[in-house]
Coordinates of C-alpha atoms in Angstrom, one line a residue:
M22 CA 87.4 96.4 61.6
R23 CA 90.9 97.8 61.5
V24 CA 92.0 98.7 65.0
T25 CA 95.2 100.6 66.0
L26 CA 96.7 99.6 69.3
A27 CA 98.5 102.7 70.7
Q28 CA 101.1 101.7 73.2
V29 CA 102.2 105.1 74.6
N30 CA 103.9 106.7 77.5
P31 CA 101.8 109.4 79.1
V32 CA 103.1 111.6 81.9
V33 CA 100.9 111.8 85.1
G34 CA 99.2 115.2 85.3
D35 CA 100.5 116.4 81.9
L36 CA 97.1 116.9 80.2
T37 CA 98.3 119.0 77.3
G38 CA 101.4 116.8 76.8
N39 CA 99.3 113.6 76.7
L40 CA 97.0 115.3 74.2
A41 CA 100.0 116.0 72.0
I42 CA 101.0 112.3 72.2
A43 CA 97.5 111.3 70.9
R44 CA 97.8 113.7 68.0
R45 CA 101.2 112.3 67.0
V46 CA 99.9 108.8 67.0
L47 CA 96.8 109.7 65.0
Q48 CA 98.9 111.5 62.4
A49 CA 101.2 108.5 62.1
A50 CA 98.5 105.9 62.1
V51 CA 96.2 107.5 59.6
E52 CA 98.1 106.1 56.7
Q53 CA 97.2 102.6 57.9
Q54 CA 93.5 103.5 57.5
P55 CA 92.2 102.4 61.0
D56 CA 88.6 102.5 61.9
L57 CA 89.5 102.8 65.6
V58 CA 92.6 103.9 67.5
V59 CA 92.8 102.7 71.1
F60 CA 94.8 104.4 73.9
P61 CA 95.4 103.0 77.4
E62 CA 93.5 103.4 80.7
L63 CA 93.4 107.0 82.2
F64 CA 95.5 108.1 79.2
T65 CA 94.4 111.7 79.5
T66 CA 95.7 112.1 83.1
G67 CA 98.4 109.4 83.1
Y68 CA 98.3 106.5 85.6
P69 CA 98.2 106.5 88.5
P70 CA 97.2 110.2 89.2
R71 CA 96.6 109.3 92.9
D72 CA 95.5 112.2 95.0
L73 CA 95.5 114.7 92.1
L74 CA 92.0 113.2 91.7
E75 CA 91.1 114.8 95.1
R76 CA 91.8 118.3 93.7
G77 CA 88.7 119.8 92.1
W78 CA 90.8 122.1 89.9
F79 CA 92.6 119.1 88.4
V80 CA 89.4 117.2 87.6
D81 CA 88.0 120.3 86.1
R82 CA 90.9 120.6 83.7
A83 CA 90.9 116.8 83.0
E84 CA 87.2 117.0 82.0
A85 CA 87.7 120.2 80.0
I86 CA 90.4 118.8 77.8
L87 CA 88.1 116.0 76.6
A88 CA 86.7 118.6 74.3
E89 CA 90.1 118.7 72.6
Y90 CA 90.1 115.0 72.1
A91 CA 86.6 115.2 70.6
R92 CA 87.9 117.8 68.1
L93 CA 90.7 115.4 67.2
S94 CA 88.1 112.8 66.4
A95 CA 86.4 115.4 64.1
E96 CA 89.8 116.3 62.5
F97 CA 90.6 112.6 61.7
R98 CA 87.4 111.8 59.9
G99 CA 86.2 108.3 59.9
I100 CA 88.4 107.3 62.8
G101 CA 87.0 106.5 66.2
I102 CA 89.1 107.1 69.3
V103 CA 89.0 105.0 72.4
L104 CA 90.8 106.3 75.5
G105 CA 90.8 106.2 79.3
A106 CA 89.8 109.3 81.2
V107 CA 88.5 110.5 84.6
M108 CA 85.0 111.9 84.7
R109 CA 82.6 113.0 87.3
S110 CA 79.9 110.5 88.1
E111 CA 76.4 111.3 87.0
R112 CA 75.1 109.8 90.3
S113 CA 74.2 111.8 93.4
R114 CA 75.6 109.2 95.8
G115 CA 79.0 107.4 96.2
R116 CA 82.4 108.6 95.0
A117 CA 82.3 111.6 92.8
L118 CA 84.5 110.2 90.0
E119 CA 84.6 107.3 87.5
N120 CA 87.5 105.7 85.7
V121 CA 86.0 105.5 82.2
A122 CA 86.6 104.2 78.7
L123 CA 85.4 106.7 76.1
L124 CA 84.6 106.3 72.4
L125 CA 84.9 109.6 70.5
Y126 CA 83.8 109.8 66.9
G127 CA 83.0 112.7 64.5
G128 CA 83.7 115.3 67.1
K129 CA 81.4 113.8 69.8
Q130 CA 81.5 111.5 72.7
V131 CA 79.4 108.6 71.5
F132 CA 79.9 106.0 74.2
R133 CA 81.1 105.9 77.8
Q134 CA 81.7 102.8 79.9
A135 CA 82.9 103.2 83.5
K136 CA 85.2 100.7 85.1
S137 CA 83.3 98.1 87.0
L138 CA 85.9 96.4 89.1
L139 CA 88.0 98.6 91.3
P140 CA 91.2 96.9 92.6
N141 CA 92.1 97.7 96.2
Y142 CA 95.2 95.5 96.8
D143 CA 98.9 95.8 96.5
V144 CA 99.7 99.1 94.7
F145 CA 96.1 99.7 93.7
D146 CA 93.7 101.8 95.7
E147 CA 91.0 102.8 93.2
A148 CA 88.2 102.5 95.6
R149 CA 89.7 105.5 97.3
Y150 CA 88.8 107.6 94.3
F151 CA 86.3 106.0 92.0
E152 CA 82.7 104.7 92.0
P153 CA 82.2 101.5 90.0
A154 CA 79.9 101.2 87.0
T155 CA 76.3 100.4 87.7
S156 CA 76.0 98.4 84.5
V157 CA 77.9 97.1 81.5
R158 CA 76.7 98.3 78.0
V159 CA 77.8 97.6 74.5
F160 CA 77.9 99.9 71.4
P161 CA 77.5 99.1 67.7
F162 CA 80.3 100.7 65.6
K163 CA 81.3 100.0 62.0
G164 CA 79.8 96.6 61.8
E165 CA 80.9 95.4 65.2
V166 CA 79.3 95.5 68.6
I167 CA 82.0 96.8 71.0
G168 CA 82.3 95.8 74.6
L169 CA 84.7 98.3 76.3
S170 CA 86.3 97.4 79.6
V171 CA 89.0 98.9 81.8
C172 CA 92.0 96.8 83.1
E173 CA 90.7 95.0 86.3
D174 CA 87.4 94.3 84.5
A175 CA 89.2 91.5 82.7
W176 CA 90.9 89.9 85.7
N177 CA 88.1 88.4 87.6
T178 CA 88.8 84.7 86.8
V179 CA 89.0 81.6 89.0
E180 CA 92.0 80.4 87.1
L181 CA 94.0 83.5 88.1
W182 CA 93.0 83.9 91.8
G183 CA 91.6 80.4 92.7
R184 CA 88.3 82.2 93.3
H185 CA 86.3 85.1 92.0
L186 CA 87.4 88.4 93.6
Y187 CA 84.2 90.1 92.5
D188 CA 80.6 89.1 92.2
F189 CA 80.3 89.4 88.4
D190 CA 82.3 89.3 85.2
P191 CA 82.1 92.4 83.1
L192 CA 83.4 90.7 79.9
S193 CA 80.8 87.9 80.1
E194 CA 78.2 90.5 80.7
A195 CA 79.2 92.4 77.5
V196 CA 79.2 89.2 75.4
S197 CA 75.7 88.3 76.8
K198 CA 74.5 91.7 75.5
G199 CA 75.8 91.0 72.0
A200 CA 79.4 92.2 72.0
T201 CA 81.3 90.9 68.9
L202 CA 84.6 92.6 69.9
L203 CA 86.1 93.0 73.4
I204 CA 88.5 95.9 73.9
N205 CA 90.3 96.2 77.3
I206 CA 92.3 99.4 78.0
S207 CA 94.8 99.0 80.8
A208 CA 97.5 100.5 82.9
S209 CA 98.9 97.2 84.1
P210 CA 102.2 97.4 86.0
F211 CA 105.0 95.1 85.3
D212 CA 106.3 92.3 87.6
I213 CA 108.3 89.3 86.6
R214 CA 105.3 87.0 86.4
K215 CA 102.8 89.5 84.7
P216 CA 103.6 89.2 81.0
G217 CA 102.9 85.5 80.8
T218 CA 99.8 85.8 83.0
R219 CA 98.4 88.5 80.8
F220 CA 98.9 86.5 77.6
R221 CA 97.1 83.5 79.1
L222 CA 94.4 85.6 80.5
F223 CA 93.4 87.5 77.3
S224 CA 93.8 84.4 75.1
A225 CA 91.4 82.6 77.4
H226 CA 88.9 85.4 77.2
A227 CA 88.9 85.2 73.4
R228 CA 88.6 81.5 73.4
R229 CA 85.9 81.3 76.1
H230 CA 83.7 83.9 74.5
S231 CA 84.6 83.1 70.9
V232 CA 85.1 86.8 70.0
P233 CA 88.3 88.8 69.1
V234 CA 89.9 90.5 72.1
V235 CA 92.1 93.7 72.0
F236 CA 94.3 94.6 75.0
V237 CA 96.1 97.9 75.1
D238 CA 98.5 98.6 77.9
Q239 CA 100.4 101.7 78.9
I240 CA 104.2 101.9 78.5
G241 CA 106.6 103.8 80.7
A242 CA 107.4 104.3 84.4
N243 CA 105.6 106.5 86.9
D244 CA 107.2 106.7 90.3
E245 CA 107.7 103.1 91.6
L246 CA 105.7 101.5 88.8
V247 CA 106.9 100.3 85.5
F248 CA 104.5 99.6 82.7
D249 CA 105.8 97.2 80.1
G250 CA 103.1 97.5 77.5
G251 CA 103.0 94.2 75.6
S252 CA 99.6 95.2 74.0
M253 CA 98.0 92.3 72.1
A254 CA 95.1 91.3 69.9
F255 CA 93.6 87.8 69.8
D256 CA 91.3 86.1 67.3
R257 CA 88.1 84.4 68.4
E258 CA 90.0 81.1 69.0
G259 CA 92.5 82.8 71.4
Y260 CA 95.5 82.9 69.0
P261 CA 97.5 86.1 68.9
I262 CA 96.9 88.3 65.8
C263 CA 99.6 90.7 67.0
M264 CA 101.8 91.5 70.0
L265 CA 103.6 94.8 70.4
P266 CA 107.2 94.6 71.9
A267 CA 107.4 95.1 75.6
F268 CA 109.1 98.2 77.1
E269 CA 108.8 100.1 73.8
E270 CA 106.5 102.8 72.6
G271 CA 104.7 102.1 69.4
F272 CA 101.5 101.3 67.6
I273 CA 100.2 98.6 65.2
T274 CA 97.1 98.4 63.1
V275 CA 95.3 95.0 62.7
D276 CA 92.2 93.7 61.2
V277 CA 90.4 92.0 64.1
A278 CA 88.8 89.5 61.7
S279 CA 92.3 88.1 60.8
A280 CA 93.3 84.7 62.0
G281 CA 96.0 84.6 64.6
T282 CA 99.1 82.4 64.7
S283 CA 99.3 79.1 66.7
E284 CA 103.1 79.7 67.1
P285 CA 103.9 80.1 70.8
P286 CA 105.0 83.7 71.7
V287 CA 108.6 84.4 72.3
V288 CA 109.4 84.2 76.0
Y289 CA 112.3 86.4 77.1
P290 CA 114.4 85.4 80.1
T291 CA 113.3 87.0 83.4
V292 CA 116.6 88.7 83.9
A293 CA 116.3 90.4 80.5
Q294 CA 112.8 91.7 81.4
V295 CA 114.1 93.0 84.7
H296 CA 117.0 94.7 83.0
Q297 CA 114.6 96.4 80.6
A298 CA 112.2 97.4 83.4
L299 CA 115.0 98.9 85.5
V300 CA 116.4 100.9 82.6
L301 CA 113.0 102.2 81.7
G302 CA 112.3 102.9 85.4
I303 CA 115.5 105.0 85.7
R304 CA 115.0 106.9 82.4
D305 CA 111.4 107.9 83.1
Y306 CA 111.9 108.8 86.7
V307 CA 114.8 111.0 85.9
R308 CA 113.1 112.6 82.8
K309 CA 109.7 113.0 84.4
C310 CA 111.1 114.5 87.5
G311 CA 112.9 117.2 85.5
F312 CA 116.5 115.8 85.8
R313 CA 118.9 115.0 83.0
Q314 CA 121.8 113.5 84.9
A315 CA 122.5 111.1 87.8
V316 CA 125.2 110.6 90.4
L317 CA 126.0 107.5 92.4
G318 CA 128.6 106.1 94.7
L319 CA 130.7 103.4 93.1
S320 CA 132.1 101.2 95.8
G321 CA 133.8 98.4 93.9
G322 CA 130.9 96.1 94.8
I323 CA 128.5 94.4 92.6
D324 CA 125.4 96.4 93.5
S325 CA 126.8 99.8 92.6
A326 CA 128.4 98.3 89.5
V327 CA 125.1 97.0 88.2
V328 CA 123.3 100.3 89.0
C329 CA 126.0 102.2 87.2
C330 CA 125.6 100.1 84.1
L331 CA 121.8 100.4 84.2
A332 CA 122.1 104.2 84.6
V333 CA 124.4 104.4 81.5
A334 CA 121.9 102.3 79.5
A335 CA 119.1 104.6 80.7
L336 CA 120.6 108.0 80.5
G337 CA 123.8 107.8 78.3
R338 CA 127.4 107.8 79.4
E339 CA 127.6 111.6 79.3
N340 CA 124.9 111.9 82.0
V341 CA 126.3 109.7 84.7
L342 CA 128.8 110.7 87.4
A343 CA 130.3 107.9 89.5
V344 CA 132.1 108.7 92.8
T345 CA 134.2 106.4 94.8
M346 CA 134.8 107.5 98.4
P347 CA 137.5 105.3 100.0
S348 CA 138.1 105.1 103.7
V349 CA 140.9 103.4 105.7
Y350 CA 138.9 100.1 105.4
S351 CA 138.5 100.3 101.6
S352 CA 140.7 97.9 99.7
A353 CA 142.9 99.1 96.9
G354 CA 141.2 96.6 94.6
S355 CA 137.8 98.2 95.2
V356 CA 139.1 101.6 94.0
D357 CA 140.9 100.1 91.1
D358 CA 137.8 98.0 90.1
S359 CA 135.6 101.1 90.3
R360 CA 138.0 103.0 88.0
R361 CA 138.1 100.2 85.5
L362 CA 134.4 100.0 85.3
A363 CA 134.1 103.7 84.9
E364 CA 136.7 103.6 82.1
R365 CA 134.9 100.8 80.3
L366 CA 131.6 102.7 80.5
G367 CA 133.2 106.0 79.5
I368 CA 131.6 108.0 82.3
E369 CA 133.0 110.8 84.5
F370 CA 134.7 109.3 87.6
R371 CA 135.9 111.0 90.8
I372 CA 137.7 109.8 93.8
I373 CA 136.9 111.7 97.1
P374 CA 138.6 110.1 100.1
I375 CA 136.7 110.3 103.4
N376 CA 139.4 109.5 105.9
D377 CA 140.0 113.0 107.2
I378 CA 136.2 113.7 107.5
Y379 CA 135.7 110.3 109.2
H380 CA 138.4 110.9 111.8
S381 CA 137.1 114.4 112.4
Y382 CA 133.7 112.9 113.2
L383 CA 135.2 110.4 115.5
C384 CA 137.1 113.1 117.4
Q385 CA 134.2 115.4 117.7
L386 CA 132.0 112.6 119.0
G387 CA 134.6 111.2 121.3
L388 CA 134.7 107.9 119.4
S389 CA 138.3 107.8 118.4
G390 CA 140.6 105.1 119.7
P391 CA 140.9 101.3 119.4
D392 CA 137.3 100.8 120.7
S393 CA 135.9 102.5 117.5
T394 CA 136.9 99.6 115.3
G395 CA 133.8 97.4 114.7
D396 CA 131.5 99.9 116.4
V397 CA 128.3 100.1 114.4
T398 CA 128.2 103.9 115.1
A399 CA 131.6 104.4 113.5
E400 CA 130.5 102.1 110.6
N401 CA 127.4 104.1 110.0
I402 CA 129.3 107.4 110.2
Q403 CA 131.2 106.3 107.1
A404 CA 128.0 105.5 105.2
R405 CA 126.5 108.9 106.2
I406 CA 129.6 110.8 105.1
R407 CA 129.3 109.2 101.7
G408 CA 125.6 110.0 101.5
N409 CA 126.3 113.6 102.4
I410 CA 129.0 113.9 99.7
L411 CA 126.6 112.5 97.1
M412 CA 123.8 114.9 98.1
A413 CA 126.3 117.8 98.0
L414 CA 127.2 116.9 94.4
S415 CA 123.5 116.6 93.7
N416 CA 122.9 120.1 95.0
R417 CA 126.0 121.5 93.2
Y418 CA 125.3 120.0 89.8
G419 CA 121.6 119.2 89.8
H420 CA 122.1 115.4 89.4
L421 CA 119.7 112.9 90.9
V422 CA 121.3 110.6 93.4
L423 CA 120.7 106.9 92.7
T424 CA 121.0 104.6 95.7
T425 CA 122.4 101.2 95.2
G426 CA 121.2 98.9 98.0
N427 CA 119.3 95.7 97.0
K428 CA 116.0 94.2 98.3
S429 CA 117.8 91.6 100.5
E430 CA 119.6 94.4 102.4
L431 CA 116.6 96.6 102.6
A432 CA 114.5 93.7 103.9
V433 CA 116.7 93.0 106.9
G434 CA 117.9 96.6 107.6
Y435 CA 121.4 96.0 106.3
C436 CA 121.6 99.6 105.2
T437 CA 122.1 103.0 106.9
L438 CA 119.5 105.7 107.3
Y439 CA 120.8 109.0 105.9
G440 CA 123.8 107.1 104.6
D441 CA 123.7 104.6 101.7
M442 CA 119.9 105.0 101.8
S443 CA 120.2 108.7 100.8
G444 CA 119.0 109.6 97.3
G445 CA 116.2 110.2 94.9
L446 CA 115.6 106.7 93.4
S447 CA 116.4 103.3 94.8
V448 CA 117.2 101.3 91.7
L449 CA 117.6 97.8 93.2
A450 CA 115.1 98.1 96.1
D451 CA 113.0 95.3 94.6
V452 CA 115.9 93.2 93.3
P453 CA 117.1 90.4 95.6
K454 CA 120.9 90.0 95.9
T455 CA 120.8 86.7 94.0
M456 CA 119.1 88.4 91.0
V457 CA 121.8 91.2 91.2
Y458 CA 124.3 88.5 90.2
E459 CA 122.1 87.4 87.4
L460 CA 121.9 91.1 86.2
A461 CA 125.6 91.4 86.3
A462 CA 126.0 88.2 84.1
Y463 CA 123.4 89.6 81.7
I464 CA 125.2 92.9 81.4
N465 CA 128.4 91.0 80.6
R466 CA 126.7 88.7 78.1
H467 CA 128.5 90.3 75.1
G468 CA 131.8 90.9 76.9
E469 CA 133.2 91.8 80.2
M470 CA 131.8 95.3 81.2
I471 CA 131.7 94.7 84.9
P472 CA 135.1 93.4 85.9
E473 CA 135.1 89.8 87.0
E474 CA 136.9 90.8 90.2
I475 CA 133.8 92.7 91.3
I476 CA 131.5 89.7 90.6
R477 CA 133.8 87.2 92.3
K478 CA 134.7 89.1 95.5
P479 CA 132.7 88.3 98.7
P480 CA 130.1 91.1 99.2
S481 CA 131.3 93.6 101.8
A482 CA 130.3 97.0 103.1
E483 CA 134.0 97.6 103.9
L484 CA 133.2 99.6 107.0
R485 CA 135.6 97.6 109.3
P486 CA 138.7 95.4 108.7
N487 CA 138.1 92.2 106.7
Q488 CA 134.3 92.6 106.8
T489 CA 132.0 90.6 104.6
D490 CA 128.2 90.5 104.4
Q491 CA 128.1 86.9 105.5
D492 CA 129.6 87.8 108.9
T493 CA 126.1 88.8 110.0
L494 CA 123.8 87.6 107.2
P495 CA 122.8 84.1 106.1
P496 CA 124.0 83.1 102.7
Y497 CA 122.1 85.2 100.2
S498 CA 120.7 82.1 98.5
V499 CA 119.1 81.1 101.8
L500 CA 118.1 84.7 102.8
D501 CA 116.5 85.4 99.4
A502 CA 114.5 82.1 99.5
I503 CA 113.1 82.9 102.9
L504 CA 112.4 86.5 102.0
E505 CA 110.5 85.4 98.9
R506 CA 108.3 83.2 101.0
Y507 CA 107.7 85.7 103.8
V508 CA 107.6 89.1 102.0
E509 CA 106.2 88.1 98.5
E510 CA 104.1 85.0 99.2
G511 CA 103.0 86.0 102.8
L512 CA 103.8 82.6 104.3
A513 CA 104.0 82.3 108.1
P514 CA 107.4 81.4 109.6
Q515 CA 106.1 77.9 110.5
E516 CA 105.2 77.3 106.9
I517 CA 108.6 78.4 105.8
V518 CA 110.3 76.0 108.3
S519 CA 108.1 73.2 107.1
E520 CA 109.7 73.6 103.7
G521 CA 113.1 72.6 105.2
F522 CA 114.6 75.9 106.3
D523 CA 116.4 76.2 109.7
R524 CA 114.0 77.5 112.3
E525 CA 116.6 79.8 113.9
T526 CA 117.5 81.3 110.6
V527 CA 113.9 81.9 109.6
S528 CA 113.1 83.5 113.0
W529 CA 116.1 85.8 112.6
V530 CA 115.1 86.9 109.1
V531 CA 111.4 87.4 110.0
D532 CA 112.4 89.4 113.1
R533 CA 114.7 91.6 111.1
V534 CA 112.1 92.3 108.4
D535 CA 109.5 93.3 111.0
R536 CA 111.9 95.5 113.0
N537 CA 113.1 97.5 110.0
E538 CA 109.8 98.8 108.7
H539 CA 110.8 102.2 110.0
K540 CA 113.8 102.3 107.7
R541 CA 111.9 101.3 104.6
R542 CA 109.3 104.0 105.3
Q543 CA 112.1 106.6 104.9
A544 CA 113.7 105.0 101.9
A545 CA 113.8 106.6 98.4
P546 CA 111.1 105.3 96.0
G547 CA 112.2 101.9 94.5
I548 CA 111.4 100.5 91.1
K549 CA 108.9 97.6 91.4
V550 CA 109.8 94.4 89.5
T551 CA 108.5 91.5 91.7
Q552 CA 105.0 90.6 92.8
R553 CA 105.4 92.3 96.2
A554 CA 107.8 95.2 96.6
F555 CA 108.6 97.4 99.6
G556 CA 107.0 100.8 99.0
M557 CA 103.5 101.9 98.1
G558 CA 102.0 98.4 97.9
R559 CA 103.2 97.4 101.4
R560 CA 101.4 99.0 104.3
F561 CA 102.6 97.4 107.5
P562 CA 102.6 99.3 110.9
I563 CA 105.8 100.6 112.4
A564 CA 104.8 101.0 116.0
A565 CA 103.4 97.5 116.5
R566 CA 104.0 94.3 118.5
Y567 CA 102.9 91.0 117.1
E568 CA 104.1 87.4 117.5
H569 CA 104.5 84.7 114.8
W570 CA 105.3 81.6 116.8

């Protein structure tokens, strides 16, 4: 059987636009004479549709448009179409909807398999919307017996979790019923460990069941989630027949009876994958939210420099406005470094001093005088003035404001509400400071784009004389190591200390993380690149009191 893996970028809610994507793929793929074209999970609605699924009018339209997909299968004769869709359950009890994989052929829906395993952890809350399948069935088609599954259905393995998360394995069930080809349609979000895990997972399924396996993942970014694609097909021995490039739309047609290659897959450096994810995340967020251009504050520091470079890569130099807003505490080098970066990138660059506005604030609030230096109120006023200026430019020109704070700062509250946190998208919200330096080096891999002066200078908010981040924060190498263990791995403070970290430092970091939940709840959406990000997948209480020690 010849199967086309369609790695496409649907827009959440855009039912007619996603249908048009399917038509374009079929028109392009027909020359390769596929028997079957496979699209990702919930392709018709885009993933994740979230509470759109609680609106009856949306579900009505989502079901109605399936008739158009059926007509496509009649128009492209001899080609079956597998796609993900939302459909009302045929049962009288339980949730009203199912997350289904459909097989359309000859103008009809010939097979339907609902998703069996509904993830309800991290960014997933599918049990909120869907009812699981009551059974796993298979379907004979063009000489194969197809077992269709949806994303999580393939992830119930002891090797992955250390235990079974669910009480049965849909893929094993399909094989026991005679499946000779397993097809998994997914909307599997990217994180820095996911690509390698997916490869090992689906290779193991093919090898364990001795049948070819096809995995088709969504590409693109929706809100905080980036989908990297990386769709693959494996032969019955678990060797890859094909692998589509990550972070790129495309399709490929393969004969699933072909032998795969024993050559190991190309493994790209983590920083390269994060760079691609962030560029895609910016591009899709801006485009899908109806913007064309972005504005950001360029401080002369490494965070804003990296965000600026990412924005140019995502949107083009003509669509990025950088603004430096010096105060009395800003060094001349910061302004000069910002200008040099803007010139190298070829972007529009403005200097808007804030001294007069800042002193006006201090006078009106009765904060002027020698006691104002080093006052956190006066420091935050500067950040809020800059945030107001960027939002004013956004209002005036219709640009989306990109915030530039990193995960390390966001974790411990080293950021200002309604100041540097103001904006529409937080690009580095899931990127630790140590990784920001790696990104800067990656951006400069072909030549110095970010001035070395920016990379070498001690990090500083420049809100008071001679200020550096390390005046109040542990070294970032230590801070990030503790944060990884506490935020991403969920270790208790005692466990972190047992690994050799200073107890007082661990206690300070943990306390700051817990106390700043209210700030993060008000932050702009941040692009997720690690296993555990702040945002939709982290649901800690704000008004709470709990002890670790």
